[in-house]
């Protein structure tokens, strides 16, 4: 887009500039920069000092804020002709939201000195900017100004303690190919929480262990499948040694860890028949995990009918990866036809660890730049930029990246 095209676009399609002369707009364009941003790339980040005002020329972007629980909320959708970054320049305050590209975007970035010299000296522009700021301020969450104070003063700003006004018992399930791990949370008394696992499902010597504030119990089980494992879990939770529930009806919600959500799920979702269908459709990306995750979901829905079941995806946190981080150096049709890309895993862990770091530092989660390390038999690292995963060591599968217990990590293909 040439200089004359930019001047014409600003004059004809951006309300802020309709009263400016062509010469003044030409001066503005000459001193500004046209920049390109990829999808999921941050154009402006929370906490930045105002350096420029932007005019979106191509693509779509969103204005996003992060609440005290680390959850992200879209305030506005930006289309070509929309402006952004004006509030920080006008008020002198740091930016209170992220501007994130939804698609590949092109924007005109007007530097602060030209903003002050040309826009702020033009009365119609000041009126238009004031209206825009007033309208956008109304959409800000009521607790936004309290975020920093909450992170500094609260001992639980991100809700890790699972406290509720009414008594709740929440069951969390991680159903694997040969194990069933679970936690029962009591939201009124965490000393009544129960953690357990049934290991060796389908093997000759399966066993069950569970741990409470009173100690740990471990015993052998007869040979059985996943259905038998679920039965053993409920029997233990109702049994005399633990007695966490008297009936499955006491469980008010069930959460399920699902390894792969493909490119369909960017957050936790309520489980419906359609949800299960999609998890099955992307099972080819995690053939050892997703089918057994679905098995666990179906069995849990049979045992705990009438309560909400929620799927939490290992891949969801990494949906903010920009294309330059998730695309491989392969023909583009491999991505379009076969969905070959970097997905990233351990997302629940990286999100949790990053929130815990923010809590420990007593700083808002979305103003930090964090390197998160998930180290165990499986291992990965993640770059978390202002609350967003922007790069991670795992890829199309959980195999690449760091050396792990049973995975070699990155390996030159010539070695094979």
PDB file of N, CA and C in Angstrom, residues 10 30 76 88 116 118 121 150 161 164 185 196 210 220 262 282 287 293 302 317 335 348 373 375 378 382 398:
ATOM      1  N   UNK A  10      -7.086   6.692   5.299  1.00  0.00           N
ATOM      2  CA  UNK A  10      -7.322   7.414   6.553  1.00  0.00           C
ATOM      3  C   UNK A  10      -8.412   8.462   6.384  1.00  0.00           C
ATOM      4  N   UNK A  30       4.069   9.834   6.591  1.00  0.00           N
ATOM      5  CA  UNK A  30       5.515   9.825   6.368  1.00  0.00           C
ATOM      6  C   UNK A  30       6.288   9.528   7.657  1.00  0.00           C
ATOM      7  N   UNK A  76     -13.225  -6.206  22.851  1.00  0.00           N
ATOM      8  CA  UNK A  76     -13.627  -5.639  21.565  1.00  0.00           C
ATOM      9  C   UNK A  76     -12.952  -6.392  20.434  1.00  0.00           C
ATOM     10  N   UNK A  88      -3.805   4.872  26.372  1.00  0.00           N
ATOM     11  CA  UNK A  88      -2.563   5.047  27.113  1.00  0.00           C
ATOM     12  C   UNK A  88      -1.879   6.365  26.754  1.00  0.00           C
ATOM     13  N   UNK A 116       1.028  13.544  19.497  1.00  0.00           N
ATOM     14  CA  UNK A 116       0.935  14.780  20.294  1.00  0.00           C
ATOM     15  C   UNK A 116       0.959  16.018  19.411  1.00  0.00           C
ATOM     16  N   UNK A 118       0.202  16.332  16.051  1.00  0.00           N
ATOM     17  CA  UNK A 118      -0.810  16.471  15.009  1.00  0.00           C
ATOM     18  C   UNK A 118      -2.230  16.200  15.518  1.00  0.00           C
ATOM     19  N   UNK A 121      -3.524  18.404  18.775  1.00  0.00           N
ATOM     20  CA  UNK A 121      -3.694  19.841  18.474  1.00  0.00           C
ATOM     21  C   UNK A 121      -4.897  20.100  17.574  1.00  0.00           C
ATOM     22  N   UNK A 150      -5.106  -6.697  44.294  1.00  0.00           N
ATOM     23  CA  UNK A 150      -5.537  -8.037  44.684  1.00  0.00           C
ATOM     24  C   UNK A 150      -4.372  -9.008  44.650  1.00  0.00           C
ATOM     25  N   UNK A 161      -7.571 -22.356  46.283  1.00  0.00           N
ATOM     26  CA  UNK A 161      -8.095 -23.069  47.454  1.00  0.00           C
ATOM     27  C   UNK A 161      -9.477 -23.679  47.239  1.00  0.00           C
ATOM     28  N   UNK A 164     -15.975 -22.513  48.268  1.00  0.00           N
ATOM     29  CA  UNK A 164     -17.304 -22.128  47.775  1.00  0.00           C
ATOM     30  C   UNK A 164     -18.206 -21.822  48.958  1.00  0.00           C
ATOM     31  N   UNK A 185     -12.112 -33.183  45.746  1.00  0.00           N
ATOM     32  CA  UNK A 185     -11.936 -31.945  46.509  1.00  0.00           C
ATOM     33  C   UNK A 185     -13.195 -31.641  47.305  1.00  0.00           C
ATOM     34  N   UNK A 196      -5.891 -40.278  44.876  1.00  0.00           N
ATOM     35  CA  UNK A 196      -5.639 -41.702  44.710  1.00  0.00           C
ATOM     36  C   UNK A 196      -5.364 -42.082  43.278  1.00  0.00           C
ATOM     37  N   UNK A 210      -4.544 -44.607  47.927  1.00  0.00           N
ATOM     38  CA  UNK A 210      -5.210 -43.317  48.122  1.00  0.00           C
ATOM     39  C   UNK A 210      -4.664 -42.665  49.379  1.00  0.00           C
ATOM     40  N   UNK A 220      -3.841 -54.417  46.947  1.00  0.00           N
ATOM     41  CA  UNK A 220      -3.906 -55.046  45.634  1.00  0.00           C
ATOM     42  C   UNK A 220      -5.359 -55.182  45.193  1.00  0.00           C
ATOM     43  N   UNK A 262      -6.681 -30.970  19.657  1.00  0.00           N
ATOM     44  CA  UNK A 262      -6.424 -30.535  18.288  1.00  0.00           C
ATOM     45  C   UNK A 262      -6.464 -29.021  18.185  1.00  0.00           C
ATOM     46  N   UNK A 282     -10.244 -36.183  16.742  1.00  0.00           N
ATOM     47  CA  UNK A 282      -8.817 -35.815  16.779  1.00  0.00           C
ATOM     48  C   UNK A 282      -7.982 -36.900  17.462  1.00  0.00           C
ATOM     49  N   UNK A 287      -3.328 -41.241  19.605  1.00  0.00           N
ATOM     50  CA  UNK A 287      -4.025 -42.537  19.584  1.00  0.00           C
ATOM     51  C   UNK A 287      -3.888 -43.352  20.865  1.00  0.00           C
ATOM     52  N   UNK A 293      -9.260 -41.600  27.161  1.00  0.00           N
ATOM     53  CA  UNK A 293      -9.899 -40.444  27.807  1.00  0.00           C
ATOM     54  C   UNK A 293     -11.405 -40.491  27.603  1.00  0.00           C
ATOM     55  N   UNK A 302     -21.757 -42.336  33.230  1.00  0.00           N
ATOM     56  CA  UNK A 302     -22.696 -43.390  33.631  1.00  0.00           C
ATOM     57  C   UNK A 302     -22.821 -43.451  35.146  1.00  0.00           C
ATOM     58  N   UNK A 317      -3.884 -24.504  26.499  1.00  0.00           N
ATOM     59  CA  UNK A 317      -3.113 -23.325  26.898  1.00  0.00           C
ATOM     60  C   UNK A 317      -2.217 -22.831  25.766  1.00  0.00           C
ATOM     61  N   UNK A 335      -0.004 -28.974   6.738  1.00  0.00           N
ATOM     62  CA  UNK A 335      -0.728 -28.337   7.850  1.00  0.00           C
ATOM     63  C   UNK A 335      -2.218 -28.260   7.544  1.00  0.00           C
ATOM     64  N   UNK A 348      -1.904 -27.648  31.094  1.00  0.00           N
ATOM     65  CA  UNK A 348      -2.496 -27.418  32.423  1.00  0.00           C
ATOM     66  C   UNK A 348      -1.414 -27.129  33.454  1.00  0.00           C
ATOM     67  N   UNK A 373       8.937 -24.646  33.562  1.00  0.00           N
ATOM     68  CA  UNK A 373       9.577 -25.951  33.346  1.00  0.00           C
ATOM     69  C   UNK A 373       8.739 -27.048  33.997  1.00  0.00           C
ATOM     70  N   UNK A 375       9.058 -30.708  34.785  1.00  0.00           N
ATOM     71  CA  UNK A 375      10.145 -31.681  34.826  1.00  0.00           C
ATOM     72  C   UNK A 375       9.697 -32.940  35.553  1.00  0.00           C
ATOM     73  N   UNK A 378       7.924 -37.188  31.978  1.00  0.00           N
ATOM     74  CA  UNK A 378       7.708 -36.371  30.788  1.00  0.00           C
ATOM     75  C   UNK A 378       8.151 -34.960  31.128  1.00  0.00           C
ATOM     76  N   UNK A 382       8.045 -23.977  28.563  1.00  0.00           N
ATOM     77  CA  UNK A 382       7.075 -23.105  27.899  1.00  0.00           C
ATOM     78  C   UNK A 382       7.446 -21.655  28.166  1.00  0.00           C
ATOM     79  N   UNK A 398       4.058 -35.397  22.050  1.00  0.00           N
ATOM     80  CA  UNK A 398       4.854 -35.067  23.237  1.00  0.00           C
ATOM     81  C   UNK A 398       6.294 -35.586  23.174  1.00  0.00           C
TER      82      UNK A 398
END
